[in-house]
PDB file of C-alpha atoms in Angstrom:
ATOM      1  CA  UNK A   1      74.883  15.918 -10.290  1.00  0.00           C
ATOM      2  CA  UNK A   2      72.156  14.642  -8.005  1.00  0.00           C
ATOM      3  CA  UNK A   3      70.933  16.876  -5.248  1.00  0.00           C
ATOM      4  CA  UNK A   4      71.613  15.418  -1.830  1.00  0.00           C
ATOM      5  CA  UNK A   5      68.542  14.791   0.260  1.00  0.00           C
ATOM      6  CA  UNK A   6      68.530  16.309   3.728  1.00  0.00           C
ATOM      7  CA  UNK A   7      69.333  14.081   6.645  1.00  0.00           C
ATOM      8  CA  UNK A   8      65.779  13.819   7.974  1.00  0.00           C
ATOM      9  CA  UNK A   9      64.860  12.173  11.240  1.00  0.00           C
ATOM     10  CA  UNK A  10      61.855  10.752   9.414  1.00  0.00           C
ATOM     11  CA  UNK A  11      62.404   8.997   6.122  1.00  0.00           C
ATOM     12  CA  UNK A  12      59.770   8.226   3.506  1.00  0.00           C
ATOM     13  CA  UNK A  13      59.912   4.578   4.572  1.00  0.00           C
ATOM     14  CA  UNK A  14      58.845   5.478   8.109  1.00  0.00           C
ATOM     15  CA  UNK A  15      55.487   6.722   6.873  1.00  0.00           C
ATOM     16  CA  UNK A  16      52.621   4.263   7.347  1.00  0.00           C
ATOM     17  CA  UNK A  17      51.902   3.064   3.824  1.00  0.00           C
ATOM     18  CA  UNK A  18      48.541   1.599   4.774  1.00  0.00           C
ATOM     19  CA  UNK A  19      47.274   5.075   5.676  1.00  0.00           C
ATOM     20  CA  UNK A  20      49.269   6.859   2.970  1.00  0.00           C
ATOM     21  CA  UNK A  21      47.161   5.396   0.136  1.00  0.00           C
ATOM     22  CA  UNK A  22      44.869   8.349  -0.906  1.00  0.00           C
ATOM     23  CA  UNK A  23      41.529   6.542  -0.551  1.00  0.00           C
ATOM     24  CA  UNK A  24      42.403   5.105   2.856  1.00  0.00           C
ATOM     25  CA  UNK A  25      43.830   8.440   3.942  1.00  0.00           C
ATOM     26  CA  UNK A  26      40.483  10.008   3.072  1.00  0.00           C
ATOM     27  CA  UNK A  27      38.584   7.370   5.065  1.00  0.00           C
ATOM     28  CA  UNK A  28      40.904   7.747   8.055  1.00  0.00           C
ATOM     29  CA  UNK A  29      40.580  11.550   7.932  1.00  0.00           C
ATOM     30  CA  UNK A  30      36.787  11.322   7.751  1.00  0.00           C
ATOM     31  CA  UNK A  31      36.612   8.973  10.717  1.00  0.00           C
ATOM     32  CA  UNK A  32      39.188  10.997  12.646  1.00  0.00           C
ATOM     33  CA  UNK A  33      36.959  14.093  12.820  1.00  0.00           C
ATOM     34  CA  UNK A  34      33.861  12.205  13.989  1.00  0.00           C
ATOM     35  CA  UNK A  35      33.090   9.717  16.740  1.00  0.00           C
ATOM     36  CA  UNK A  36      31.555   7.206  14.343  1.00  0.00           C
ATOM     37  CA  UNK A  37      29.837   7.126  10.963  1.00  0.00           C
ATOM     38  CA  UNK A  38      28.083   4.536   8.858  1.00  0.00           C
ATOM     39  CA  UNK A  39      28.859   3.207   5.399  1.00  0.00           C
ATOM     40  CA  UNK A  40      26.368   5.505   3.626  1.00  0.00           C
ATOM     41  CA  UNK A  41      27.825   8.613   5.237  1.00  0.00           C
ATOM     42  CA  UNK A  42      31.365   7.649   4.245  1.00  0.00           C
ATOM     43  CA  UNK A  43      30.171   6.854   0.743  1.00  0.00           C
ATOM     44  CA  UNK A  44      28.794  10.384   0.324  1.00  0.00           C
ATOM     45  CA  UNK A  45      31.719  12.113   1.976  1.00  0.00           C
ATOM     46  CA  UNK A  46      34.469  10.278   0.109  1.00  0.00           C
ATOM     47  CA  UNK A  47      32.717   9.936  -3.255  1.00  0.00           C
ATOM     48  CA  UNK A  48      34.028   6.380  -3.574  1.00  0.00           C
ATOM     49  CA  UNK A  49      32.133   3.434  -5.032  1.00  0.00           C
ATOM     50  CA  UNK A  50      30.611   0.969  -2.516  1.00  0.00           C
ATOM     51  CA  UNK A  51      32.983  -1.812  -3.612  1.00  0.00           C
ATOM     52  CA  UNK A  52      36.048   0.381  -3.358  1.00  0.00           C
ATOM     53  CA  UNK A  53      35.064   1.764   0.038  1.00  0.00           C
ATOM     54  CA  UNK A  54      34.281  -1.702   1.340  1.00  0.00           C
ATOM     55  CA  UNK A  55      37.659  -3.052   0.189  1.00  0.00           C
ATOM     56  CA  UNK A  56      39.603  -0.217   1.816  1.00  0.00           C
ATOM     57  CA  UNK A  57      37.587  -0.499   5.022  1.00  0.00           C
ATOM     58  CA  UNK A  58      38.380  -4.205   5.200  1.00  0.00           C
ATOM     59  CA  UNK A  59      42.111  -3.441   4.977  1.00  0.00           C
ATOM     60  CA  UNK A  60      41.858  -0.823   7.699  1.00  0.00           C
ATOM     61  CA  UNK A  61      39.820  -3.196   9.846  1.00  0.00           C
ATOM     62  CA  UNK A  62      42.378  -5.982   9.365  1.00  0.00           C
ATOM     63  CA  UNK A  63      45.110  -3.593  10.493  1.00  0.00           C
ATOM     64  CA  UNK A  64      43.101  -2.827  13.610  1.00  0.00           C
ATOM     65  CA  UNK A  65      42.636   0.831  12.687  1.00  0.00           C
ATOM     66  CA  UNK A  66      38.868   0.702  12.170  1.00  0.00           C
ATOM     67  CA  UNK A  67      36.283  -1.081  14.270  1.00  0.00           C
ATOM     68  CA  UNK A  68      32.923  -2.164  12.953  1.00  0.00           C
ATOM     69  CA  UNK A  69      29.965  -2.242  15.324  1.00  0.00           C
ATOM     70  CA  UNK A  70      26.690  -3.866  14.341  1.00  0.00           C
ATOM     71  CA  UNK A  71      23.617  -2.425  16.005  1.00  0.00           C
ATOM     72  CA  UNK A  72      19.924  -1.883  15.406  1.00  0.00           C
ATOM     73  CA  UNK A  73      18.503   1.554  14.641  1.00  0.00           C
ATOM     74  CA  UNK A  74      14.717   1.762  14.330  1.00  0.00           C
ATOM     75  CA  UNK A  75      14.655  -2.055  14.122  1.00  0.00           C
ATOM     76  CA  UNK A  76      16.960  -1.986  11.103  1.00  0.00           C
ATOM     77  CA  UNK A  77      20.480  -3.418  11.115  1.00  0.00           C
ATOM     78  CA  UNK A  78      23.029  -0.660  11.149  1.00  0.00           C
ATOM     79  CA  UNK A  79      26.798  -0.749  10.899  1.00  0.00           C
ATOM     80  CA  UNK A  80      28.782   1.926  12.687  1.00  0.00           C
ATOM     81  CA  UNK A  81      32.407   2.496  11.753  1.00  0.00           C
ATOM     82  CA  UNK A  82      34.891   4.193  14.026  1.00  0.00           C
ATOM     83  CA  UNK A  83      38.620   4.553  14.450  1.00  0.00           C
ATOM     84  CA  UNK A  84      40.100   2.368  17.168  1.00  0.00           C
ATOM     85  CA  UNK A  85      42.524   3.796  19.727  1.00  0.00           C
ATOM     86  CA  UNK A  86      45.330   2.338  17.645  1.00  0.00           C
ATOM     87  CA  UNK A  87      43.811   3.843  14.501  1.00  0.00           C
ATOM     88  CA  UNK A  88      43.674   7.306  16.053  1.00  0.00           C
ATOM     89  CA  UNK A  89      47.228   7.016  17.338  1.00  0.00           C
ATOM     90  CA  UNK A  90      48.439   5.741  13.954  1.00  0.00           C
ATOM     91  CA  UNK A  91      46.752   8.618  12.136  1.00  0.00           C
ATOM     92  CA  UNK A  92      48.249  11.174  14.539  1.00  0.00           C
ATOM     93  CA  UNK A  93      51.656   9.606  14.054  1.00  0.00           C
ATOM     94  CA  UNK A  94      51.175   9.574  10.282  1.00  0.00           C
ATOM     95  CA  UNK A  95      50.359  13.296  10.288  1.00  0.00           C
ATOM     96  CA  UNK A  96      53.353  14.077  12.471  1.00  0.00           C
ATOM     97  CA  UNK A  97      55.731  12.118  10.268  1.00  0.00           C
ATOM     98  CA  UNK A  98      54.414  13.531   6.985  1.00  0.00           C
ATOM     99  CA  UNK A  99      54.633  17.061   8.373  1.00  0.00           C
ATOM    100  CA  UNK A 100      58.136  16.488   9.641  1.00  0.00           C
ATOM    101  CA  UNK A 101      59.229  14.926   6.380  1.00  0.00           C
ATOM    102  CA  UNK A 102      57.737  17.657   4.177  1.00  0.00           C
ATOM    103  CA  UNK A 103      59.021  20.499   6.355  1.00  0.00           C
ATOM    104  CA  UNK A 104      62.598  19.298   6.071  1.00  0.00           C
ATOM    105  CA  UNK A 105      62.573  19.030   2.277  1.00  0.00           C
ATOM    106  CA  UNK A 106      64.633  21.695   0.484  1.00  0.00           C
ATOM    107  CA  UNK A 107      62.711  24.588  -1.146  1.00  0.00           C
TER     108      UNK A 107
ATOM    109  CA  UNK B   1      53.428  12.836  -2.191  1.00  0.00           C
ATOM    110  CA  UNK B   2      49.938  12.870  -0.802  1.00  0.00           C
ATOM    111  CA  UNK B   3      49.063  16.213   0.749  1.00  0.00           C
ATOM    112  CA  UNK B   4      48.189  16.236   4.418  1.00  0.00           C
ATOM    113  CA  UNK B   5      44.390  16.328   4.725  1.00  0.00           C
ATOM    114  CA  UNK B   6      42.789  19.541   5.912  1.00  0.00           C
ATOM    115  CA  UNK B   7      40.953  18.117   8.907  1.00  0.00           C
ATOM    116  CA  UNK B   8      39.111  21.325   9.728  1.00  0.00           C
ATOM    117  CA  UNK B   9      37.705  21.475   6.205  1.00  0.00           C
ATOM    118  CA  UNK B  10      36.748  17.778   6.338  1.00  0.00           C
ATOM    119  CA  UNK B  11      35.037  18.297   9.683  1.00  0.00           C
ATOM    120  CA  UNK B  12      33.267  21.397   8.377  1.00  0.00           C
ATOM    121  CA  UNK B  13      32.016  19.509   5.304  1.00  0.00           C
ATOM    122  CA  UNK B  14      30.877  16.542   7.402  1.00  0.00           C
ATOM    123  CA  UNK B  15      29.036  18.881   9.733  1.00  0.00           C
ATOM    124  CA  UNK B  16      27.516  20.935   6.914  1.00  0.00           C
ATOM    125  CA  UNK B  17      26.322  17.851   5.079  1.00  0.00           C
ATOM    126  CA  UNK B  18      24.339  16.974   8.177  1.00  0.00           C
ATOM    127  CA  UNK B  19      22.638  20.374   8.201  1.00  0.00           C
ATOM    128  CA  UNK B  20      21.872  20.722   4.512  1.00  0.00           C
ATOM    129  CA  UNK B  21      18.448  19.182   5.122  1.00  0.00           C
ATOM    130  CA  UNK B  22      17.005  22.516   6.299  1.00  0.00           C
ATOM    131  CA  UNK B  23      15.724  21.156   9.638  1.00  0.00           C
ATOM    132  CA  UNK B  24      17.820  23.614  11.602  1.00  0.00           C
ATOM    133  CA  UNK B  25      16.217  26.463   9.637  1.00  0.00           C
ATOM    134  CA  UNK B  26      12.690  25.104  10.063  1.00  0.00           C
ATOM    135  CA  UNK B  27      13.057  24.743  13.828  1.00  0.00           C
ATOM    136  CA  UNK B  28      14.802  28.113  14.249  1.00  0.00           C
ATOM    137  CA  UNK B  29      12.074  29.721  12.124  1.00  0.00           C
ATOM    138  CA  UNK B  30       9.352  28.081  14.224  1.00  0.00           C
ATOM    139  CA  UNK B  31      11.035  29.402  17.353  1.00  0.00           C
ATOM    140  CA  UNK B  32      11.105  32.973  15.987  1.00  0.00           C
ATOM    141  CA  UNK B  33       7.513  32.659  14.745  1.00  0.00           C
ATOM    142  CA  UNK B  34       6.591  31.342  18.211  1.00  0.00           C
ATOM    143  CA  UNK B  35       7.702  34.623  19.755  1.00  0.00           C
ATOM    144  CA  UNK B  36       5.685  36.594  17.208  1.00  0.00           C
ATOM    145  CA  UNK B  37       2.568  34.493  17.793  1.00  0.00           C
ATOM    146  CA  UNK B  38       3.109  34.729  21.542  1.00  0.00           C
ATOM    147  CA  UNK B  39       2.993  38.525  21.358  1.00  0.00           C
ATOM    148  CA  UNK B  40      -0.178  38.395  19.232  1.00  0.00           C
ATOM    149  CA  UNK B  41      -1.705  35.948  21.718  1.00  0.00           C
ATOM    150  CA  UNK B  42      -0.939  38.298  24.595  1.00  0.00           C
ATOM    151  CA  UNK B  43      -2.516  41.238  22.788  1.00  0.00           C
ATOM    152  CA  UNK B  44      -5.589  39.519  21.334  1.00  0.00           C
ATOM    153  CA  UNK B  45      -6.539  37.484  24.417  1.00  0.00           C
ATOM    154  CA  UNK B  46      -4.732  39.620  26.972  1.00  0.00           C
ATOM    155  CA  UNK B  47      -3.052  36.413  28.067  1.00  0.00           C
ATOM    156  CA  UNK B  48       0.195  37.921  29.354  1.00  0.00           C
ATOM    157  CA  UNK B  49       2.275  34.741  29.171  1.00  0.00           C
ATOM    158  CA  UNK B  50       2.030  33.769  25.492  1.00  0.00           C
ATOM    159  CA  UNK B  51       5.448  35.134  24.689  1.00  0.00           C
ATOM    160  CA  UNK B  52       6.909  32.709  27.230  1.00  0.00           C
ATOM    161  CA  UNK B  53       4.625  29.698  26.792  1.00  0.00           C
ATOM    162  CA  UNK B  54       4.687  29.333  22.994  1.00  0.00           C
ATOM    163  CA  UNK B  55       8.488  29.465  22.467  1.00  0.00           C
ATOM    164  CA  UNK B  56       9.036  27.468  25.687  1.00  0.00           C
ATOM    165  CA  UNK B  57       6.577  24.809  24.543  1.00  0.00           C
ATOM    166  CA  UNK B  58       8.268  24.713  21.159  1.00  0.00           C
ATOM    167  CA  UNK B  59      11.647  24.000  22.745  1.00  0.00           C
ATOM    168  CA  UNK B  60      10.129  21.161  24.796  1.00  0.00           C
ATOM    169  CA  UNK B  61       8.626  19.407  21.768  1.00  0.00           C
ATOM    170  CA  UNK B  62      11.323  20.367  19.250  1.00  0.00           C
ATOM    171  CA  UNK B  63      14.054  17.947  20.351  1.00  0.00           C
ATOM    172  CA  UNK B  64      12.110  14.642  20.052  1.00  0.00           C
ATOM    173  CA  UNK B  65      10.602  15.798  16.738  1.00  0.00           C
ATOM    174  CA  UNK B  66      14.051  16.838  15.505  1.00  0.00           C
ATOM    175  CA  UNK B  67      15.502  13.394  16.335  1.00  0.00           C
ATOM    176  CA  UNK B  68      12.564  11.581  14.722  1.00  0.00           C
ATOM    177  CA  UNK B  69      12.751  13.636  11.519  1.00  0.00           C
ATOM    178  CA  UNK B  70      16.525  13.217  11.318  1.00  0.00           C
ATOM    179  CA  UNK B  71      16.042   9.452  11.571  1.00  0.00           C
ATOM    180  CA  UNK B  72      13.251   9.308   9.004  1.00  0.00           C
ATOM    181  CA  UNK B  73      14.533  11.788   6.416  1.00  0.00           C
ATOM    182  CA  UNK B  74      18.206  12.636   6.828  1.00  0.00           C
ATOM    183  CA  UNK B  75      19.817   9.396   7.976  1.00  0.00           C
ATOM    184  CA  UNK B  76      18.397   7.065   5.316  1.00  0.00           C
ATOM    185  CA  UNK B  77      19.663   9.471   2.663  1.00  0.00           C
ATOM    186  CA  UNK B  78      23.125  10.602   3.706  1.00  0.00           C
ATOM    187  CA  UNK B  79      23.882   8.118   6.439  1.00  0.00           C
ATOM    188  CA  UNK B  80      24.462   8.401  10.129  1.00  0.00           C
ATOM    189  CA  UNK B  81      27.269  10.202  11.886  1.00  0.00           C
ATOM    190  CA  UNK B  82      28.062  10.818  15.525  1.00  0.00           C
ATOM    191  CA  UNK B  83      30.188  13.860  16.108  1.00  0.00           C
ATOM    192  CA  UNK B  84      32.760  13.554  18.853  1.00  0.00           C
ATOM    193  CA  UNK B  85      33.414  15.967  21.696  1.00  0.00           C
ATOM    194  CA  UNK B  86      36.008  17.812  19.627  1.00  0.00           C
ATOM    195  CA  UNK B  87      33.684  18.157  16.686  1.00  0.00           C
ATOM    196  CA  UNK B  88      30.025  18.664  16.055  1.00  0.00           C
ATOM    197  CA  UNK B  89      28.751  17.768  19.507  1.00  0.00           C
ATOM    198  CA  UNK B  90      30.404  20.808  20.980  1.00  0.00           C
ATOM    199  CA  UNK B  91      28.969  22.850  18.114  1.00  0.00           C
ATOM    200  CA  UNK B  92      25.512  21.441  18.706  1.00  0.00           C
ATOM    201  CA  UNK B  93      25.880  22.282  22.372  1.00  0.00           C
ATOM    202  CA  UNK B  94      26.895  25.782  21.335  1.00  0.00           C
ATOM    203  CA  UNK B  95      23.658  26.089  19.341  1.00  0.00           C
ATOM    204  CA  UNK B  96      21.518  25.072  22.283  1.00  0.00           C
ATOM    205  CA  UNK B  97      23.449  27.282  24.688  1.00  0.00           C
ATOM    206  CA  UNK B  98      23.146  30.134  22.198  1.00  0.00           C
ATOM    207  CA  UNK B  99      19.417  29.607  21.792  1.00  0.00           C
ATOM    208  CA  UNK B 100      18.987  29.325  25.543  1.00  0.00           C
ATOM    209  CA  UNK B 101      20.983  32.502  26.166  1.00  0.00           C
ATOM    210  CA  UNK B 102      19.079  34.357  23.416  1.00  0.00           C
ATOM    211  CA  UNK B 103      15.769  33.057  24.796  1.00  0.00           C
ATOM    212  CA  UNK B 104      16.666  34.053  28.347  1.00  0.00           C
ATOM    213  CA  UNK B 105      17.793  37.490  27.199  1.00  0.00           C
ATOM    214  CA  UNK B 106      14.578  37.928  25.294  1.00  0.00           C
ATOM    215  CA  UNK B 107      12.577  36.712  28.269  1.00  0.00           C
ATOM    216  CA  UNK B 108      14.433  39.102  30.573  1.00  0.00           C
ATOM    217  CA  UNK B 109      13.837  42.128  28.353  1.00  0.00           C
ATOM    218  CA  UNK B 110      10.216  41.219  27.804  1.00  0.00           C
ATOM    219  CA  UNK B 111       9.514  40.580  31.461  1.00  0.00           C
ATOM    220  CA  UNK B 112      10.994  43.948  32.227  1.00  0.00           C
ATOM    221  CA  UNK B 113       8.948  45.512  29.450  1.00  0.00           C
ATOM    222  CA  UNK B 114       5.778  44.001  30.867  1.00  0.00           C
ATOM    223  CA  UNK B 115       6.314  44.758  34.514  1.00  0.00           C
ATOM    224  CA  UNK B 116       8.505  47.822  34.498  1.00  0.00           C
ATOM    225  CA  UNK B 117       6.811  51.168  34.610  1.00  0.00           C
ATOM    226  CA  UNK B 118       9.729  52.743  32.783  1.00  0.00           C
ATOM    227  CA  UNK B 119      10.844  54.970  35.620  1.00  0.00           C
ATOM    228  CA  UNK B 120      14.493  54.485  34.835  1.00  0.00           C
ATOM    229  CA  UNK B 121      15.916  56.379  31.958  1.00  0.00           C
ATOM    230  CA  UNK B 122      18.245  53.636  30.708  1.00  0.00           C
ATOM    231  CA  UNK B 123      15.384  51.167  30.595  1.00  0.00           C
ATOM    232  CA  UNK B 124      13.341  53.617  28.536  1.00  0.00           C
ATOM    233  CA  UNK B 125      16.269  53.970  26.211  1.00  0.00           C
ATOM    234  CA  UNK B 126      16.534  50.187  25.787  1.00  0.00           C
ATOM    235  CA  UNK B 127      12.824  49.802  25.121  1.00  0.00           C
ATOM    236  CA  UNK B 128      12.704  52.743  22.756  1.00  0.00           C
ATOM    237  CA  UNK B 129      15.545  51.247  20.733  1.00  0.00           C
ATOM    238  CA  UNK B 130      14.687  47.596  21.396  1.00  0.00           C
ATOM    239  CA  UNK B 131      14.398  46.660  17.727  1.00  0.00           C
ATOM    240  CA  UNK B 132      17.718  48.304  16.882  1.00  0.00           C
ATOM    241  CA  UNK B 133      19.457  46.477  19.731  1.00  0.00           C
ATOM    242  CA  UNK B 134      17.840  43.187  18.767  1.00  0.00           C
ATOM    243  CA  UNK B 135      18.682  43.748  15.085  1.00  0.00           C
ATOM    244  CA  UNK B 136      22.379  44.290  15.670  1.00  0.00           C
ATOM    245  CA  UNK B 137      22.398  41.597  18.361  1.00  0.00           C
ATOM    246  CA  UNK B 138      20.857  39.103  15.916  1.00  0.00           C
ATOM    247  CA  UNK B 139      23.479  39.967  13.323  1.00  0.00           C
ATOM    248  CA  UNK B 140      26.276  39.415  15.862  1.00  0.00           C
ATOM    249  CA  UNK B 141      24.816  36.089  17.071  1.00  0.00           C
ATOM    250  CA  UNK B 142      24.254  34.852  13.499  1.00  0.00           C
ATOM    251  CA  UNK B 143      27.798  35.776  12.459  1.00  0.00           C
ATOM    252  CA  UNK B 144      29.188  34.042  15.544  1.00  0.00           C
ATOM    253  CA  UNK B 145      27.256  30.811  14.992  1.00  0.00           C
ATOM    254  CA  UNK B 146      27.577  30.943  11.212  1.00  0.00           C
ATOM    255  CA  UNK B 147      31.337  31.181  11.536  1.00  0.00           C
ATOM    256  CA  UNK B 148      31.749  28.533  14.246  1.00  0.00           C
ATOM    257  CA  UNK B 149      29.403  26.065  12.517  1.00  0.00           C
ATOM    258  CA  UNK B 150      30.496  26.812   8.970  1.00  0.00           C
ATOM    259  CA  UNK B 151      26.881  27.544   7.999  1.00  0.00           C
ATOM    260  CA  UNK B 152      27.214  30.621   5.849  1.00  0.00           C
ATOM    261  CA  UNK B 153      23.487  31.054   5.335  1.00  0.00           C
ATOM    262  CA  UNK B 154      23.327  32.214   8.959  1.00  0.00           C
ATOM    263  CA  UNK B 155      25.104  35.391   7.819  1.00  0.00           C
ATOM    264  CA  UNK B 156      22.209  36.045   5.431  1.00  0.00           C
ATOM    265  CA  UNK B 157      19.690  35.428   8.225  1.00  0.00           C
ATOM    266  CA  UNK B 158      21.567  37.820  10.498  1.00  0.00           C
ATOM    267  CA  UNK B 159      21.646  40.484   7.814  1.00  0.00           C
ATOM    268  CA  UNK B 160      17.958  39.975   7.042  1.00  0.00           C
ATOM    269  CA  UNK B 161      17.050  40.220  10.744  1.00  0.00           C
ATOM    270  CA  UNK B 162      19.098  43.367  11.166  1.00  0.00           C
ATOM    271  CA  UNK B 163      17.649  45.085   8.073  1.00  0.00           C
ATOM    272  CA  UNK B 164      14.018  44.226   8.888  1.00  0.00           C
ATOM    273  CA  UNK B 165      14.376  45.230  12.544  1.00  0.00           C
ATOM    274  CA  UNK B 166      16.076  48.529  11.652  1.00  0.00           C
ATOM    275  CA  UNK B 167      13.357  49.258   9.056  1.00  0.00           C
ATOM    276  CA  UNK B 168      10.756  48.235  11.651  1.00  0.00           C
ATOM    277  CA  UNK B 169      12.285  50.663  14.123  1.00  0.00           C
ATOM    278  CA  UNK B 170      12.427  53.522  11.613  1.00  0.00           C
ATOM    279  CA  UNK B 171       8.909  52.979  10.255  1.00  0.00           C
ATOM    280  CA  UNK B 172       7.503  52.076  13.666  1.00  0.00           C
ATOM    281  CA  UNK B 173       6.195  48.683  12.534  1.00  0.00           C
ATOM    282  CA  UNK B 174       4.738  46.452  15.237  1.00  0.00           C
ATOM    283  CA  UNK B 175       7.444  44.095  16.555  1.00  0.00           C
ATOM    284  CA  UNK B 176       5.303  40.948  16.313  1.00  0.00           C
ATOM    285  CA  UNK B 177       4.768  41.482  12.562  1.00  0.00           C
ATOM    286  CA  UNK B 178       8.511  41.617  12.004  1.00  0.00           C
ATOM    287  CA  UNK B 179       9.189  38.527  14.123  1.00  0.00           C
ATOM    288  CA  UNK B 180       6.443  36.576  12.351  1.00  0.00           C
ATOM    289  CA  UNK B 181       7.698  37.645   8.910  1.00  0.00           C
ATOM    290  CA  UNK B 182      11.266  36.682   9.850  1.00  0.00           C
ATOM    291  CA  UNK B 183      10.121  33.345  11.247  1.00  0.00           C
ATOM    292  CA  UNK B 184       8.095  32.554   8.120  1.00  0.00           C
ATOM    293  CA  UNK B 185      11.038  33.520   5.870  1.00  0.00           C
ATOM    294  CA  UNK B 186      13.434  31.246   7.767  1.00  0.00           C
ATOM    295  CA  UNK B 187      10.886  28.377   7.769  1.00  0.00           C
ATOM    296  CA  UNK B 188      10.301  28.832   4.008  1.00  0.00           C
ATOM    297  CA  UNK B 189      14.065  28.699   3.391  1.00  0.00           C
ATOM    298  CA  UNK B 190      14.275  25.554   5.511  1.00  0.00           C
ATOM    299  CA  UNK B 191      11.407  23.915   3.604  1.00  0.00           C
ATOM    300  CA  UNK B 192      13.077  24.812   0.275  1.00  0.00           C
ATOM    301  CA  UNK B 193      16.336  23.299   1.540  1.00  0.00           C
ATOM    302  CA  UNK B 194      14.494  20.181   2.708  1.00  0.00           C
ATOM    303  CA  UNK B 195      12.814  19.734  -0.692  1.00  0.00           C
ATOM    304  CA  UNK B 196      16.169  20.225  -2.424  1.00  0.00           C
ATOM    305  CA  UNK B 197      17.777  17.737  -0.043  1.00  0.00           C
ATOM    306  CA  UNK B 198      15.109  15.070  -0.637  1.00  0.00           C
ATOM    307  CA  UNK B 199      15.457  15.523  -4.413  1.00  0.00           C
ATOM    308  CA  UNK B 200      19.256  15.454  -4.280  1.00  0.00           C
ATOM    309  CA  UNK B 201      19.364  12.326  -2.166  1.00  0.00           C
ATOM    310  CA  UNK B 202      16.485  10.042  -3.187  1.00  0.00           C
ATOM    311  CA  UNK B 203      15.856   6.994  -1.025  1.00  0.00           C
ATOM    312  CA  UNK B 204      17.511   3.815  -2.243  1.00  0.00           C
ATOM    313  CA  UNK B 205      15.434   1.427  -0.167  1.00  0.00           C
ATOM    314  CA  UNK B 206      16.423  -0.013   3.156  1.00  0.00           C
ATOM    315  CA  UNK B 207      19.976  -0.674   1.979  1.00  0.00           C
ATOM    316  CA  UNK B 208      20.811   2.980   2.351  1.00  0.00           C
ATOM    317  CA  UNK B 209      20.622   2.715   6.110  1.00  0.00           C
ATOM    318  CA  UNK B 210      21.170  -0.981   6.622  1.00  0.00           C
ATOM    319  CA  UNK B 211      24.446  -1.247   4.680  1.00  0.00           C
TER     320      UNK B 211
END
């Protein structure tokens, strides 16, 4: 007999799948706790390969969650990455939904 | 199911990674050494203001040097991060406020020590046990900042300061010797951390910063 799932307000399908992917979740979490960071910093903090990080950042940028700002630091081109307003709100919402979903699961 | 990320731990690691270069230790050590040298300066040349001028001067030149060194050594290796108001910025502010408060307290006690004749009993008591008070005060400040910043080596510094100041009090060792020794120890730790940091994160050319 299958165990009946609880009647949650939040279902698994309500959780933002773009953020839910572990690598992107890590990137979002890293950017959530800072104002902005560059590619090198994220590379060290996440332990991802440059190609992998770049691919995930592109997806987050396409979704409007991450903004990329090009600037010059000490006359060298520098790329700053930061969560957009939408990105921050989406991450907050993701956390709320995951928490709500997990809390209502049976022991 | 992916576990919810521990944001406090992530923030702590991000913040710690930015202070693993030992610069904080080097500058804090210089500040402590500055006080020690200031006392020596006052005694040797009968200057009277060395204990204020040297640490004060150090604070004035420390910030631009700190920024320049961070840009030249730390950023090309581990990248650049700006901490938001809820994160490291408030912690950095806490450091400066803490240093300012500690400096002012030190200044206050020392000014009193210089100009007060010691007619009041409680003042005599403070000056007689100055090293004990400073030792336990240093331990409390280091634990406070170590905990709030997630820099556990501050606990060791606090313990070291307390032990040396208590020993100094018991053996009646001149205060400036203890301050100078503490300052040099903290600077040496910072230099060791800096060397370790440079070895751990070798430069990968301009790409490291220009990505």
